[in-house]
Structures are given as C-alpha cells and as structure tokens.
PDB file of C-alpha atoms in Angstrom:
ATOM      1  CA  UNK C 224     -20.641   9.364  -4.535  1.00  0.00           C
ATOM      2  CA  UNK C 225     -16.985   8.882  -3.597  1.00  0.00           C
ATOM      3  CA  UNK C 226     -14.250   7.471  -5.801  1.00  0.00           C
ATOM      4  CA  UNK C 227     -11.881   5.126  -3.962  1.00  0.00           C
ATOM      5  CA  UNK C 228      -8.817   4.146  -5.976  1.00  0.00           C
ATOM      6  CA  UNK C 229      -7.180   0.851  -5.549  1.00  0.00           C
ATOM      7  CA  UNK C 230      -5.723  -1.115  -4.812  1.00  0.00           C
ATOM      8  CA  UNK C 231      -2.150  -0.211  -3.962  1.00  0.00           C
ATOM      9  CA  UNK C 232       0.379  -2.181  -1.929  1.00  0.00           C
ATOM     10  CA  UNK C 233       2.814   0.039  -0.009  1.00  0.00           C
ATOM     11  CA  UNK C 234       4.987  -2.973   0.918  1.00  0.00           C
ATOM     12  CA  UNK C 235       6.056  -3.797  -2.663  1.00  0.00           C
ATOM     13  CA  UNK C 236       8.784  -1.705  -4.311  1.00  0.00           C
ATOM     14  CA  UNK C 237       7.487  -2.135  -7.875  1.00  0.00           C
ATOM     15  CA  UNK C 238       3.985  -1.124  -6.798  1.00  0.00           C
ATOM     16  CA  UNK C 239       5.350   1.913  -4.941  1.00  0.00           C
ATOM     17  CA  UNK C 240       7.077   3.038  -8.150  1.00  0.00           C
ATOM     18  CA  UNK C 241       3.808   2.624 -10.091  1.00  0.00           C
ATOM     19  CA  UNK C 242       1.826   4.417  -7.374  1.00  0.00           C
ATOM     20  CA  UNK C 243       4.292   7.320  -7.257  1.00  0.00           C
ATOM     21  CA  UNK C 244       4.083   7.796 -11.036  1.00  0.00           C
ATOM     22  CA  UNK C 245       0.287   7.938 -10.875  1.00  0.00           C
ATOM     23  CA  UNK C 246       0.413  10.384  -7.972  1.00  0.00           C
ATOM     24  CA  UNK C 247       2.871  12.641  -9.817  1.00  0.00           C
ATOM     25  CA  UNK C 248       0.615  12.646 -12.911  1.00  0.00           C
ATOM     26  CA  UNK C 249      -2.225  14.192 -10.901  1.00  0.00           C
ATOM     27  CA  UNK C 250      -4.184  11.029 -10.141  1.00  0.00           C
ATOM     28  CA  UNK C 251      -4.904  12.252  -6.605  1.00  0.00           C
ATOM     29  CA  UNK C 252      -7.012  15.115  -7.992  1.00  0.00           C
ATOM     30  CA  UNK C 253      -9.635  12.657  -9.218  1.00  0.00           C
ATOM     31  CA  UNK C 254     -10.132  10.406  -6.193  1.00  0.00           C
ATOM     32  CA  UNK C 255     -11.572  10.690  -2.690  1.00  0.00           C
ATOM     33  CA  UNK C 256      -9.543   7.920  -1.067  1.00  0.00           C
ATOM     34  CA  UNK C 257      -7.058   5.119  -1.642  1.00  0.00           C
ATOM     35  CA  UNK C 258      -7.574   1.424  -1.003  1.00  0.00           C
ATOM     36  CA  UNK C 259      -4.549  -0.665  -0.033  1.00  0.00           C
ATOM     37  CA  UNK C 260      -3.716  -4.351   0.294  1.00  0.00           C
ATOM     38  CA  UNK C 261      -0.695  -4.769   2.534  1.00  0.00           C
ATOM     39  CA  UNK C 262       0.503  -8.242   1.667  1.00  0.00           C
ATOM     40  CA  UNK C 263       4.253  -8.728   1.826  1.00  0.00           C
ATOM     41  CA  UNK C 264       4.921 -11.880  -0.165  1.00  0.00           C
ATOM     42  CA  UNK C 265       7.899 -11.383  -2.430  1.00  0.00           C
ATOM     43  CA  UNK C 266      10.356 -13.356  -0.350  1.00  0.00           C
ATOM     44  CA  UNK C 267      10.544 -15.664   2.636  1.00  0.00           C
ATOM     45  CA  UNK C 268      10.772 -12.963   5.273  1.00  0.00           C
ATOM     46  CA  UNK C 269       8.021 -11.881   7.617  1.00  0.00           C
ATOM     47  CA  UNK C 270       7.397  -8.142   7.833  1.00  0.00           C
ATOM     48  CA  UNK C 271       6.613  -7.059  11.399  1.00  0.00           C
ATOM     49  CA  UNK C 272       3.362  -5.070  11.764  1.00  0.00           C
ATOM     50  CA  UNK C 273       5.201  -1.885  12.782  1.00  0.00           C
ATOM     51  CA  UNK C 274       7.195  -1.963   9.524  1.00  0.00           C
ATOM     52  CA  UNK C 275       3.999  -2.455   7.561  1.00  0.00           C
ATOM     53  CA  UNK C 276       2.379   0.502   9.332  1.00  0.00           C
ATOM     54  CA  UNK C 277       5.457   2.659   8.702  1.00  0.00           C
ATOM     55  CA  UNK C 278       5.081   2.055   4.967  1.00  0.00           C
ATOM     56  CA  UNK C 279       1.410   3.074   5.138  1.00  0.00           C
ATOM     57  CA  UNK C 280       2.445   6.245   6.984  1.00  0.00           C
ATOM     58  CA  UNK C 281       5.058   6.957   4.302  1.00  0.00           C
ATOM     59  CA  UNK C 282       2.393   6.586   1.629  1.00  0.00           C
ATOM     60  CA  UNK C 283       0.132   9.065   3.433  1.00  0.00           C
ATOM     61  CA  UNK C 284       3.064  11.508   3.752  1.00  0.00           C
ATOM     62  CA  UNK C 285       3.566  11.348  -0.036  1.00  0.00           C
ATOM     63  CA  UNK C 286      -0.125  12.013  -0.578  1.00  0.00           C
ATOM     64  CA  UNK C 287      -0.021  15.052   1.716  1.00  0.00           C
ATOM     65  CA  UNK C 288       3.131  16.373   0.027  1.00  0.00           C
ATOM     66  CA  UNK C 289       1.655  16.051  -3.469  1.00  0.00           C
ATOM     67  CA  UNK C 290      -2.010  16.885  -2.804  1.00  0.00           C
ATOM     68  CA  UNK C 291      -1.512  19.272   0.093  1.00  0.00           C
ATOM     69  CA  UNK C 292      -4.176  17.497   2.128  1.00  0.00           C
ATOM     70  CA  UNK C 293      -4.901  14.218   3.871  1.00  0.00           C
ATOM     71  CA  UNK C 294      -6.651  11.656   1.705  1.00  0.00           C
ATOM     72  CA  UNK C 295      -8.329   8.713   3.452  1.00  0.00           C
ATOM     73  CA  UNK C 296      -6.466   5.416   3.131  1.00  0.00           C
ATOM     74  CA  UNK C 297      -8.623   2.304   3.446  1.00  0.00           C
ATOM     75  CA  UNK C 298      -7.008  -1.011   4.334  1.00  0.00           C
ATOM     76  CA  UNK C 299      -9.331  -3.341   2.431  1.00  0.00           C
ATOM     77  CA  UNK C 300      -7.209  -6.486   2.673  1.00  0.00           C
ATOM     78  CA  UNK C 301      -4.531  -7.572   5.111  1.00  0.00           C
ATOM     79  CA  UNK C 302      -3.043 -10.855   6.181  1.00  0.00           C
ATOM     80  CA  UNK C 303      -0.286 -13.328   5.584  1.00  0.00           C
ATOM     81  CA  UNK C 304      -0.320 -14.570   2.022  1.00  0.00           C
ATOM     82  CA  UNK C 305      -0.088 -18.258   1.206  1.00  0.00           C
ATOM     83  CA  UNK C 306       1.658 -17.423  -2.063  1.00  0.00           C
ATOM     84  CA  UNK C 307       3.604 -20.528  -3.036  1.00  0.00           C
ATOM     85  CA  UNK C 308       7.049 -18.860  -2.958  1.00  0.00           C
ATOM     86  CA  UNK C 309       6.758 -17.751   0.649  1.00  0.00           C
ATOM     87  CA  UNK C 310       7.944 -19.840   3.555  1.00  0.00           C
ATOM     88  CA  UNK C 311       5.347 -18.728   6.096  1.00  0.00           C
ATOM     89  CA  UNK C 312       4.007 -22.271   6.409  1.00  0.00           C
ATOM     90  CA  UNK C 313       7.309 -23.258   8.027  1.00  0.00           C
ATOM     91  CA  UNK C 314       6.601 -20.837  10.871  1.00  0.00           C
ATOM     92  CA  UNK C 315       3.404 -22.598  11.871  1.00  0.00           C
TER      93      UNK C 315
END
C-alpha cells in the first residue's frame, strides 16, 4: 500500500507556506507521493502553462533538498477554475 498525500497547490503562496512547514516537520518521511491540484484562481490573471510547470518543478526541488530523494508528484486535478472572482469567462 502506498500513501499519497494531498492535495497541495504549488501555484498558491499561502498553500506553499503550509506545504513547506509540513515538509520541514518531517511529513515527507511518512508518504510515498504527493498529489497536487494546480488551479490558479486568486486573481484575474491567467497563468501560462510553463509558469505552472515551473512551480511544480520548484516543489519537486524542495522535496529532493529536504528528503534527499525524488518523491512522485501526481497531478490529480488541473484546469481553469470558474471561481466567481476570476475573470476567465471574459476571455472566452
């Protein structure tokens, strides 16, 4: 049996702070992988895919630095949110 932790969002600053605290407390020693949801919906901007992927890479780099090994990262949700504060609908 594998333990997959989740879900984290590497595109949200407050969630990155929370994630980093868990990682520093040794959380990575008790899991076999990390699930992420990469929605970027805190403002009206659209995050290009390459920026989103860069944040996922940065998360993996933190994991390697803390754990000393690669831990699988599973993207279990992705998309453009229809959160009411976003302005994505104006793009369509």
